Coordinates of C-alpha atoms in Angstrom, one line a residue:
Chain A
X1 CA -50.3 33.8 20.6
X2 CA -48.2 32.2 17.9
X3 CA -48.9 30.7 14.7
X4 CA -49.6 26.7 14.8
X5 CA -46.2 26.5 12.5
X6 CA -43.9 28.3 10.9
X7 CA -45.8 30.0 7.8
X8 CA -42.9 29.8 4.9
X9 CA -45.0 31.3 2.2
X10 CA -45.5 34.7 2.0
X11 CA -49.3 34.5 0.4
X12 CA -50.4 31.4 2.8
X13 CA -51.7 33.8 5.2
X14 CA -54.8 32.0 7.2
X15 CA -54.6 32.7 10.8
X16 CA -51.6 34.9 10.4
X17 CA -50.8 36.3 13.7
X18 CA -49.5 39.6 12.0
X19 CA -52.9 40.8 11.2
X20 CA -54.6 39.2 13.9
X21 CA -55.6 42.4 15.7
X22 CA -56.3 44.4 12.6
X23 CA -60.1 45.4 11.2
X24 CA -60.7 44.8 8.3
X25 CA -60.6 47.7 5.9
X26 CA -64.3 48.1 3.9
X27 CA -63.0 49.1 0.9
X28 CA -65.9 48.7 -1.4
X29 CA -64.3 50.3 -4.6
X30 CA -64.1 48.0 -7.7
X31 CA -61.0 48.3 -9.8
X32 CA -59.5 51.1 -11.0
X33 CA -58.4 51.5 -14.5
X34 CA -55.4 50.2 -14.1
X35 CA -56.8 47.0 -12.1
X36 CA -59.3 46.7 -14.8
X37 CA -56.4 46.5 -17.5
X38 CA -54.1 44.2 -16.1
X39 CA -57.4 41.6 -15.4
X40 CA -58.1 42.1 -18.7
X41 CA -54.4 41.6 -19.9
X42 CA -54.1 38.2 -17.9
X43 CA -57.7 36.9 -19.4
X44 CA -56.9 37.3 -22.9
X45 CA -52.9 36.0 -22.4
X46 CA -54.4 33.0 -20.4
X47 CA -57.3 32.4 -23.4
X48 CA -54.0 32.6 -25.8
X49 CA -52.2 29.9 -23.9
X50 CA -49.6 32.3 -23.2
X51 CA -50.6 31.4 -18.9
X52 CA -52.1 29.9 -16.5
X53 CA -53.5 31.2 -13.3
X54 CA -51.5 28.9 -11.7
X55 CA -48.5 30.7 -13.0
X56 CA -49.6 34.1 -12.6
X57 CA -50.1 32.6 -8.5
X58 CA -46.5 31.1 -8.7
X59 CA -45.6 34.4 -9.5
X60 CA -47.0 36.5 -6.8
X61 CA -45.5 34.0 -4.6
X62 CA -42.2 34.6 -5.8
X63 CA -42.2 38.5 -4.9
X64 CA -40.0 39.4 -2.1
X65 CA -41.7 40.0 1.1
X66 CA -41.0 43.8 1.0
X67 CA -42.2 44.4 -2.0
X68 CA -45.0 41.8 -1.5
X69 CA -46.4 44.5 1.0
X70 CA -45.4 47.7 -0.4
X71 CA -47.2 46.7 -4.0
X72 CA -51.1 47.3 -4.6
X73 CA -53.1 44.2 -5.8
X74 CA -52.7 44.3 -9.5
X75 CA -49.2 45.3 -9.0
X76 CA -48.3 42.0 -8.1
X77 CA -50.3 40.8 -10.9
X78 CA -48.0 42.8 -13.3
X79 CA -45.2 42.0 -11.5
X80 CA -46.1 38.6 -12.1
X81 CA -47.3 38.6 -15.7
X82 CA -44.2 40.3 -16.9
X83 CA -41.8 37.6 -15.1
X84 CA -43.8 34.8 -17.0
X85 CA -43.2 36.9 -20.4
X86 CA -39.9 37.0 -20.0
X87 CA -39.3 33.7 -18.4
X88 CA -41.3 32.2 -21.5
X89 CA -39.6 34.6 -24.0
X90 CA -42.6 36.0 -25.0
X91 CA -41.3 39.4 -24.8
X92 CA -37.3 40.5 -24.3
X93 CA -35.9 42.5 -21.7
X94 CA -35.1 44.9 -24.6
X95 CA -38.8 45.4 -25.6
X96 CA -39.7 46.4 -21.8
X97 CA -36.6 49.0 -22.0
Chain B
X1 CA -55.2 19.5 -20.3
X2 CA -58.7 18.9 -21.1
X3 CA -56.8 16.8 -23.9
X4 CA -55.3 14.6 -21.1
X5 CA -56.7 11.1 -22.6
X6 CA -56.7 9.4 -19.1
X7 CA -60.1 8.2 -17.5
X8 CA -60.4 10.2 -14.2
X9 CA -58.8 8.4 -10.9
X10 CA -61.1 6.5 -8.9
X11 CA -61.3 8.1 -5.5
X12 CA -59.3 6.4 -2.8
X13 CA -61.2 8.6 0.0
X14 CA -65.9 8.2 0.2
X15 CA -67.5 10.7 1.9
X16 CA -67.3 10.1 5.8
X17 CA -63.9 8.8 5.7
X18 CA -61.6 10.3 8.5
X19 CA -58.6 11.4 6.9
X20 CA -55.3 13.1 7.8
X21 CA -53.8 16.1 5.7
X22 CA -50.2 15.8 5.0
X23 CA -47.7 17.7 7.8
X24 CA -45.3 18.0 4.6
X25 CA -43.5 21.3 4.3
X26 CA -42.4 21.4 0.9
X27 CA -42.1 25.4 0.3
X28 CA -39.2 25.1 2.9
X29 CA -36.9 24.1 -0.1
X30 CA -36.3 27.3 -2.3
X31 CA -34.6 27.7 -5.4
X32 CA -30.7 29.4 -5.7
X33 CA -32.5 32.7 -6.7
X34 CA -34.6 32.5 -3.8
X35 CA -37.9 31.8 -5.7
X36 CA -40.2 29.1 -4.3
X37 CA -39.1 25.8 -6.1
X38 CA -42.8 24.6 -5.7
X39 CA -46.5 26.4 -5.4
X40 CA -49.2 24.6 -3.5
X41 CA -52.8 25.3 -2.5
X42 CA -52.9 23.3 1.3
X43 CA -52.9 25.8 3.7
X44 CA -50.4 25.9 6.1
X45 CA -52.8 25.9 9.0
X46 CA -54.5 22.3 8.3
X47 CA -50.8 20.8 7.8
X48 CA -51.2 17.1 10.2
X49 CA -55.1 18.0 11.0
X50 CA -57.7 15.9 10.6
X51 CA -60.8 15.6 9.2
X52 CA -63.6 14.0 7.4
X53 CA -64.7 13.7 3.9
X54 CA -67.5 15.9 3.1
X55 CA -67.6 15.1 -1.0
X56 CA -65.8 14.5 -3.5
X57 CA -65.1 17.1 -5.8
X58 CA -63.6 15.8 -9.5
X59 CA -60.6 15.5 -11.0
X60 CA -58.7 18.9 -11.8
X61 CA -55.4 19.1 -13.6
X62 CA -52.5 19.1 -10.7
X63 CA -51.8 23.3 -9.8
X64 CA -48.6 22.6 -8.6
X65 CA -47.6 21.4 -12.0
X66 CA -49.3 24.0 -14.3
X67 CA -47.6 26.6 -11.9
X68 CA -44.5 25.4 -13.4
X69 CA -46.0 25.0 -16.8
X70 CA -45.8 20.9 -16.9
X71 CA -47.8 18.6 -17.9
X72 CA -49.9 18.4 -15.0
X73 CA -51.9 14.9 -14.3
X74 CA -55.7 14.9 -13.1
X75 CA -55.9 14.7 -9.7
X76 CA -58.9 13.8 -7.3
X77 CA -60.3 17.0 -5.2
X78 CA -61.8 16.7 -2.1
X79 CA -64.2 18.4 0.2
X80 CA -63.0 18.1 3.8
X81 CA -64.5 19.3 6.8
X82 CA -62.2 20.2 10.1
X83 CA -63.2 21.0 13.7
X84 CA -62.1 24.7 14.0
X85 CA -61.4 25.3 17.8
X86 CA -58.6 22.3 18.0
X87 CA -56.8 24.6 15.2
X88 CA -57.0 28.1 16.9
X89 CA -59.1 27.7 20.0
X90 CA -61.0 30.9 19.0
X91 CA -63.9 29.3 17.3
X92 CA -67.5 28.6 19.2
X93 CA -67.7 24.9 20.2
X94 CA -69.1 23.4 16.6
X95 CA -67.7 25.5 14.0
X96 CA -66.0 24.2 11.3
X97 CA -63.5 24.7 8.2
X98 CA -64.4 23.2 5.0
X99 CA -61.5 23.2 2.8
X100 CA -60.5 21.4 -1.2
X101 CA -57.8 19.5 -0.6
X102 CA -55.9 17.2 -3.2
X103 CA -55.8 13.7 -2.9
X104 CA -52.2 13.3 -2.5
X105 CA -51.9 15.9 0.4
X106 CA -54.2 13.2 2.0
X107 CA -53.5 10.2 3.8
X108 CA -55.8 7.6 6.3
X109 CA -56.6 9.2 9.2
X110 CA -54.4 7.2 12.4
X111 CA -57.1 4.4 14.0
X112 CA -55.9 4.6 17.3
X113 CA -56.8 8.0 18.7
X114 CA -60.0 9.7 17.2
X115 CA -62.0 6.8 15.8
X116 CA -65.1 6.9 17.9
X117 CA -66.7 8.0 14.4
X118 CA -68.5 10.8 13.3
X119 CA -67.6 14.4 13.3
X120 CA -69.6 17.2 15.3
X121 CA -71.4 19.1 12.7
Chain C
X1 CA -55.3 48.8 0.2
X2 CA -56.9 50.8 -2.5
X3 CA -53.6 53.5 -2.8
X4 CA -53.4 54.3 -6.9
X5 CA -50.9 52.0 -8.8
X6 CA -47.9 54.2 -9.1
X7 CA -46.9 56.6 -12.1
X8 CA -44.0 53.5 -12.7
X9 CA -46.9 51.0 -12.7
X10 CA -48.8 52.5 -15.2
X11 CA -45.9 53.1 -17.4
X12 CA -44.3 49.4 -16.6
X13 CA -48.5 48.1 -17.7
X14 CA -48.2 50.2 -21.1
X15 CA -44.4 48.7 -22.0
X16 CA -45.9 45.2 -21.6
X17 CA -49.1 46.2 -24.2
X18 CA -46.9 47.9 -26.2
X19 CA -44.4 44.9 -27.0
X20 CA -47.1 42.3 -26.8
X21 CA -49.1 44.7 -29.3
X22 CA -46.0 44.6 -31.5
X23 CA -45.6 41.0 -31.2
X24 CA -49.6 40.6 -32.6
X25 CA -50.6 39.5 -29.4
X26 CA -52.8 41.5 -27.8
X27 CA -55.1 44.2 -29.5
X28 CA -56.5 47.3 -27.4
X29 CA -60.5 46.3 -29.4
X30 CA -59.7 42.8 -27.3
X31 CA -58.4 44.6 -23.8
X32 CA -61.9 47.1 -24.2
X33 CA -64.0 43.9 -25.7
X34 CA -63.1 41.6 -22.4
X35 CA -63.1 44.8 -19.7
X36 CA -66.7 45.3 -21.1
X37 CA -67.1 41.4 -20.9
X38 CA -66.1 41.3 -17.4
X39 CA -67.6 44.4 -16.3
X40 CA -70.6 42.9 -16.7
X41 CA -70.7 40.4 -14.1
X42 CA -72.8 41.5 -10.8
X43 CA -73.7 40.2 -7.5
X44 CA -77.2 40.8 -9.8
X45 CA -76.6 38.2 -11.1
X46 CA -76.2 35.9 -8.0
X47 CA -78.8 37.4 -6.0
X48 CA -81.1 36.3 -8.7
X49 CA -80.3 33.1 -8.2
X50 CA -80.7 33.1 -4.8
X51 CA -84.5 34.7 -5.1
X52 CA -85.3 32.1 -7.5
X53 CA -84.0 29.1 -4.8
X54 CA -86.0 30.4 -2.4
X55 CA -89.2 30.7 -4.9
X56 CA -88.5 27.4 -6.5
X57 CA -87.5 24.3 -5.0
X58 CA -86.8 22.4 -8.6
X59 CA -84.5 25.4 -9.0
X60 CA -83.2 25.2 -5.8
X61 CA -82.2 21.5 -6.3
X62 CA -80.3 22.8 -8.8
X63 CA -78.2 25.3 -7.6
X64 CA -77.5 23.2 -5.0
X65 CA -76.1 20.0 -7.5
X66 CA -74.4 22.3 -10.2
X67 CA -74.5 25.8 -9.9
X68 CA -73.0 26.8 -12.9
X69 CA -75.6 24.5 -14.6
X70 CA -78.1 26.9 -13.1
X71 CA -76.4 29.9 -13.8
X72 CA -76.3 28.8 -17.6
X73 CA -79.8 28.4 -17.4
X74 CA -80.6 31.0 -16.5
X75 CA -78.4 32.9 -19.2
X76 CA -75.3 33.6 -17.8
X77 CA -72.1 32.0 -19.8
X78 CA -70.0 30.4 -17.6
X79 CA -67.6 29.2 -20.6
X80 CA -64.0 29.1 -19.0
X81 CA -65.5 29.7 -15.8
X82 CA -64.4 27.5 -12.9
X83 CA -67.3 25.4 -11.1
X84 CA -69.7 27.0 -9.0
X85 CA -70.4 25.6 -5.5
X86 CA -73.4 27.0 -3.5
X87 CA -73.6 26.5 0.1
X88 CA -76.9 25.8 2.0
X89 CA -77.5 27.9 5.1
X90 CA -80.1 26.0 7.3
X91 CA -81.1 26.6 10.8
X92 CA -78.2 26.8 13.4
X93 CA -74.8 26.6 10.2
X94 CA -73.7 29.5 8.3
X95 CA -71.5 29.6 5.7
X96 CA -68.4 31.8 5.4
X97 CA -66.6 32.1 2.4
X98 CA -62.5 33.2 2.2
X99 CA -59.6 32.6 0.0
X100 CA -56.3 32.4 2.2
X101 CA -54.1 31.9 -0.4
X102 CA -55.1 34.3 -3.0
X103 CA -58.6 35.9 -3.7
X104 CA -60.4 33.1 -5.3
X105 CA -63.8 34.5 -5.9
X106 CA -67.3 33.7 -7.9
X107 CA -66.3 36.2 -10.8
X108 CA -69.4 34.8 -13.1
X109 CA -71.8 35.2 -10.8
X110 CA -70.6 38.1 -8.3
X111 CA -68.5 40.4 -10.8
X112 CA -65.2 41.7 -9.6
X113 CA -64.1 40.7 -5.6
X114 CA -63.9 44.2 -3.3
X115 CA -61.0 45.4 -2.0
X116 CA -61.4 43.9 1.4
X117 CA -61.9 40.3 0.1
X118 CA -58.6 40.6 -0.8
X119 CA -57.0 42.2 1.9
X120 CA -54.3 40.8 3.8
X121 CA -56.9 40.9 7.1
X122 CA -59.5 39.2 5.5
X123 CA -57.7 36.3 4.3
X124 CA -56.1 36.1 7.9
X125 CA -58.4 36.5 10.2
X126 CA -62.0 35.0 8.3
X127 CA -61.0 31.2 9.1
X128 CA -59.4 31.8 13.1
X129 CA -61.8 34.8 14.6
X130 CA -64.8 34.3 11.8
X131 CA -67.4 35.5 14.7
X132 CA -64.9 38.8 15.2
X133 CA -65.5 39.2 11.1
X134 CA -69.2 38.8 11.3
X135 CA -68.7 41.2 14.5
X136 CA -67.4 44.3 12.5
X137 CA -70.1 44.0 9.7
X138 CA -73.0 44.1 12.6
X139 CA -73.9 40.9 11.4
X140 CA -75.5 38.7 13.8
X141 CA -76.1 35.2 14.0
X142 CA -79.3 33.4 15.6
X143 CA -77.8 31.7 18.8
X144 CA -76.2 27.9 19.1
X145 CA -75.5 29.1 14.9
X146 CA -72.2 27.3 13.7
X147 CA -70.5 28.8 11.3
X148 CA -68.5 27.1 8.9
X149 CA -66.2 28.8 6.9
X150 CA -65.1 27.8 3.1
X151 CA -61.2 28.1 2.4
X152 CA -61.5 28.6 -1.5
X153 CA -58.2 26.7 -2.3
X154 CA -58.6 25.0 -5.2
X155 CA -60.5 24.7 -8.4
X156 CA -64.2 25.2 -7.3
X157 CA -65.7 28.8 -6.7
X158 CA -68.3 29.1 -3.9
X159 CA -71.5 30.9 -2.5
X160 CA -73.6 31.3 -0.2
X161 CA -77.4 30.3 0.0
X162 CA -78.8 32.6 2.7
X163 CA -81.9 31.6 4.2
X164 CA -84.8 33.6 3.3
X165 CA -85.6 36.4 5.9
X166 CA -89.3 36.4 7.6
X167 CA -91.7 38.6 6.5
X168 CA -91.2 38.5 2.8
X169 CA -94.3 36.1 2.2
X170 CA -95.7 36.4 -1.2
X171 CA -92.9 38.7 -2.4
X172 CA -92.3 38.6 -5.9
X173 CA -88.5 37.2 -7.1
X174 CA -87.6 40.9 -7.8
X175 CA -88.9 42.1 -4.6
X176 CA -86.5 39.2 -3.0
X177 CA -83.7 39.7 -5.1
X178 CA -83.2 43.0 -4.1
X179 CA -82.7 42.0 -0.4
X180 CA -79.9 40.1 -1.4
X181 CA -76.8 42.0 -1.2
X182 CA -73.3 41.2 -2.4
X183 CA -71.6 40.4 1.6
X184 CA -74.8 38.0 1.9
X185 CA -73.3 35.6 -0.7
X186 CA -70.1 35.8 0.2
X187 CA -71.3 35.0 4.2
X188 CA -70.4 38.3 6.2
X189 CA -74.1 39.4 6.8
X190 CA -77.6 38.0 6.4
X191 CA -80.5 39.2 4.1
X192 CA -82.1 42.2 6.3
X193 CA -86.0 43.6 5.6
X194 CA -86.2 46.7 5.4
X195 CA -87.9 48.1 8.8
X196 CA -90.6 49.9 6.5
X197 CA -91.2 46.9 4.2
X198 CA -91.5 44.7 6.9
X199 CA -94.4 46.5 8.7

């Protein structure tokens, strides 16, 4: 079976045929420590006006599809959050060094 | 924001009406880096389906403008409610998708060929 | 799904704090202050609500218009909290919920999404084989049951209102409550009696 249409966007994934034969994983476990951080991280930036959760989307969006798939959940949030730092100047490449 | 001073839109769509989601692509154009030049939140899959107003939402601030960090206008939100088996074919007879959808990724639905009225539910 | 972030991760994570802690911008007492704050979200919290609905039918009335109204009233801040939609199942339509595009979820009411919620299968496969989803939990629907399944795209947050299960006459709100399990609001299983409890 094929998709309706072509999909363009790597996180639009309803009906995907690429997963269409896999179970889904049950994998009950909150958040690690890490996870937890970075949630916490994007809360308090968003509360600061520093982002949106539309940007922090936009972001994840804009992650190459190999490393789309090859990063954990809240490593595409952090991959995300520090592109909209930088982009916005927040922080400088030099302070990530 | 919630500082936008401009009275909420009225609706163009009331509950019941048939209505047609937009078959626009526009995540096809990218930017010279590559990036996605826009970010949108109508799933591919109900791109040129139709469906029927279940409620209307509100009026949220536009995502595909705060994605980009602009001034983003209210827009009108939708409930809309889709036949599932003409999308896939793998649904039961009777099941649906009830999706938001944004008022400008909505247009009237075509008279001619489905408007013998209401929608199985 | 659930792999460890990597060493680089971690280390990328404490660069970002560290320059934004420089910068005055974020404290480690407001990182610990809003992972406590978060933390304490539960599916407790929403399985409460759906005990009182089916106790209650002012209450219910409510969560069905505005359910973050009736999560505020009955304590829980939903300040900067998106709204909360809460979706009736009746006899012969069940409600499914998904996020395709992301992992849009009722954080204020059900805590922190699982890992599958957000996996790349989920978000697939929950709005073209929903009955192959329910399948896998062992969940199974009364026949001629539609299901209709809720593509969380936008700027509401939704849940389910499971139908109360038979044989729980004249339980008390706790007793219900705790029948009310995390997958039952989100739509991939119902409300079960325990075999014991129920005879």
């Amino acid at each position: 079976m094929s998709d309706p249409a072509p999909t363009p966007a790597i996180h639009d994934m309803g009906g995907l045929s690429r997963f269409r034969c896999s179970a889904v994983e049950r994998d009950e476990a909150p958040p690690d420590a890490f996870g937890k951080r970075v949630d916490a991280l994007r809360q308090i930036l968003a509360q600061k006006g520093l982002m949106t959760v539309d940007e922090l989307r936009r972001g994840i969006e804009a992650i190459p599809e190999p490393e789309y798939f090859a990063l954990t959940y809240y490593e595409r949030w952090l991959t995300s959050i520090t592109g909209l730092m930088l982009e916005k100047g927040v922080v400088t490449p030099e302070d990530l060094a | 924001m919630s500082a936008d001073p401009a009275p909420d839109p009225t609706p163009r769509f009331a509950p019941g009406a048939r209505v047609r989601v937009r078959d626009a692509w526009p995540e096809r154009r990218r930017l010279p880096s590559g990036a996605p030049s826009c970010h949108i939140r109508t799933p591919h899959y109900l791109r040129g389906r139709e469906g029927e107003v279940q409620a209307v939402l509100g009026a949220f601030a536009n995502p595909e403008d705060l994605a980009f960090a602009r001034p983003a206008p209210r827009r009108l939100l939708y409930h809309v409610l889709f036949a599932q088996p003409p999308i896939w074919q793998e649904g039961g007879e009777g099941d649906t998708l009830l999706v938001e959808i944004f008022e400008h990724w909505l247009e009237p639905a075509p008279e001619s060929a489905d408007a013998s009225g209401k929608e199985a539910a | 799904m659930s792999a460890p972030a990597r060493a680089e991760s971690l280390a990328r994570l404490e660069r970002l704090v560290a320059a934004l802690r420089a910068k005055g911008l974020v404290s480690e007492e407001e990182l610990a202050a809003m992972q406590a704050r978060t933390d304490r979200a539960s599916p407790e919290i929403g399985a409460r609500m759906v005990a009182r609905a089916w106790l209650d039918p002012t209450w219910r009335a409510l969560l069905l218009q505005d359910g973050a109204a009736a999560a505020e009233r009955m304590g829980v801040s939903m300040a900067g909290a998106p709204p909360l939609g809460v979706l009736e199942n009746r006899p012969g339509l069940h409600h499914l919920v998904v996020c395709t595009l992301c992992s849009c979820y009722p954080r204020a009411v059900l805590g922190y999404p699982p890992g599958w919620y957000k996996s790349f299968e989920y978000r697939s496969r929950a709005v073209r084989d929903p009955r192959g989803v329910l399948a896998e939990w062992g969940t199974t629907l009364p026949a001629g049951t539609k299901v209709r399944v809720v593509d969380s795209t936008a700027d509401y947050r939704w849940m389910v209102l499971p139908m109360r299960p038979e044989g729980t006459e004249g339980w008390s709100e706790d007793q219900l409550a705790a029948l009310v399990t995390r997958d039952a609001l989100v739509g991939v299983a119902l409300p079960q009696v325990p075999a014991r409890a129920a005879a």
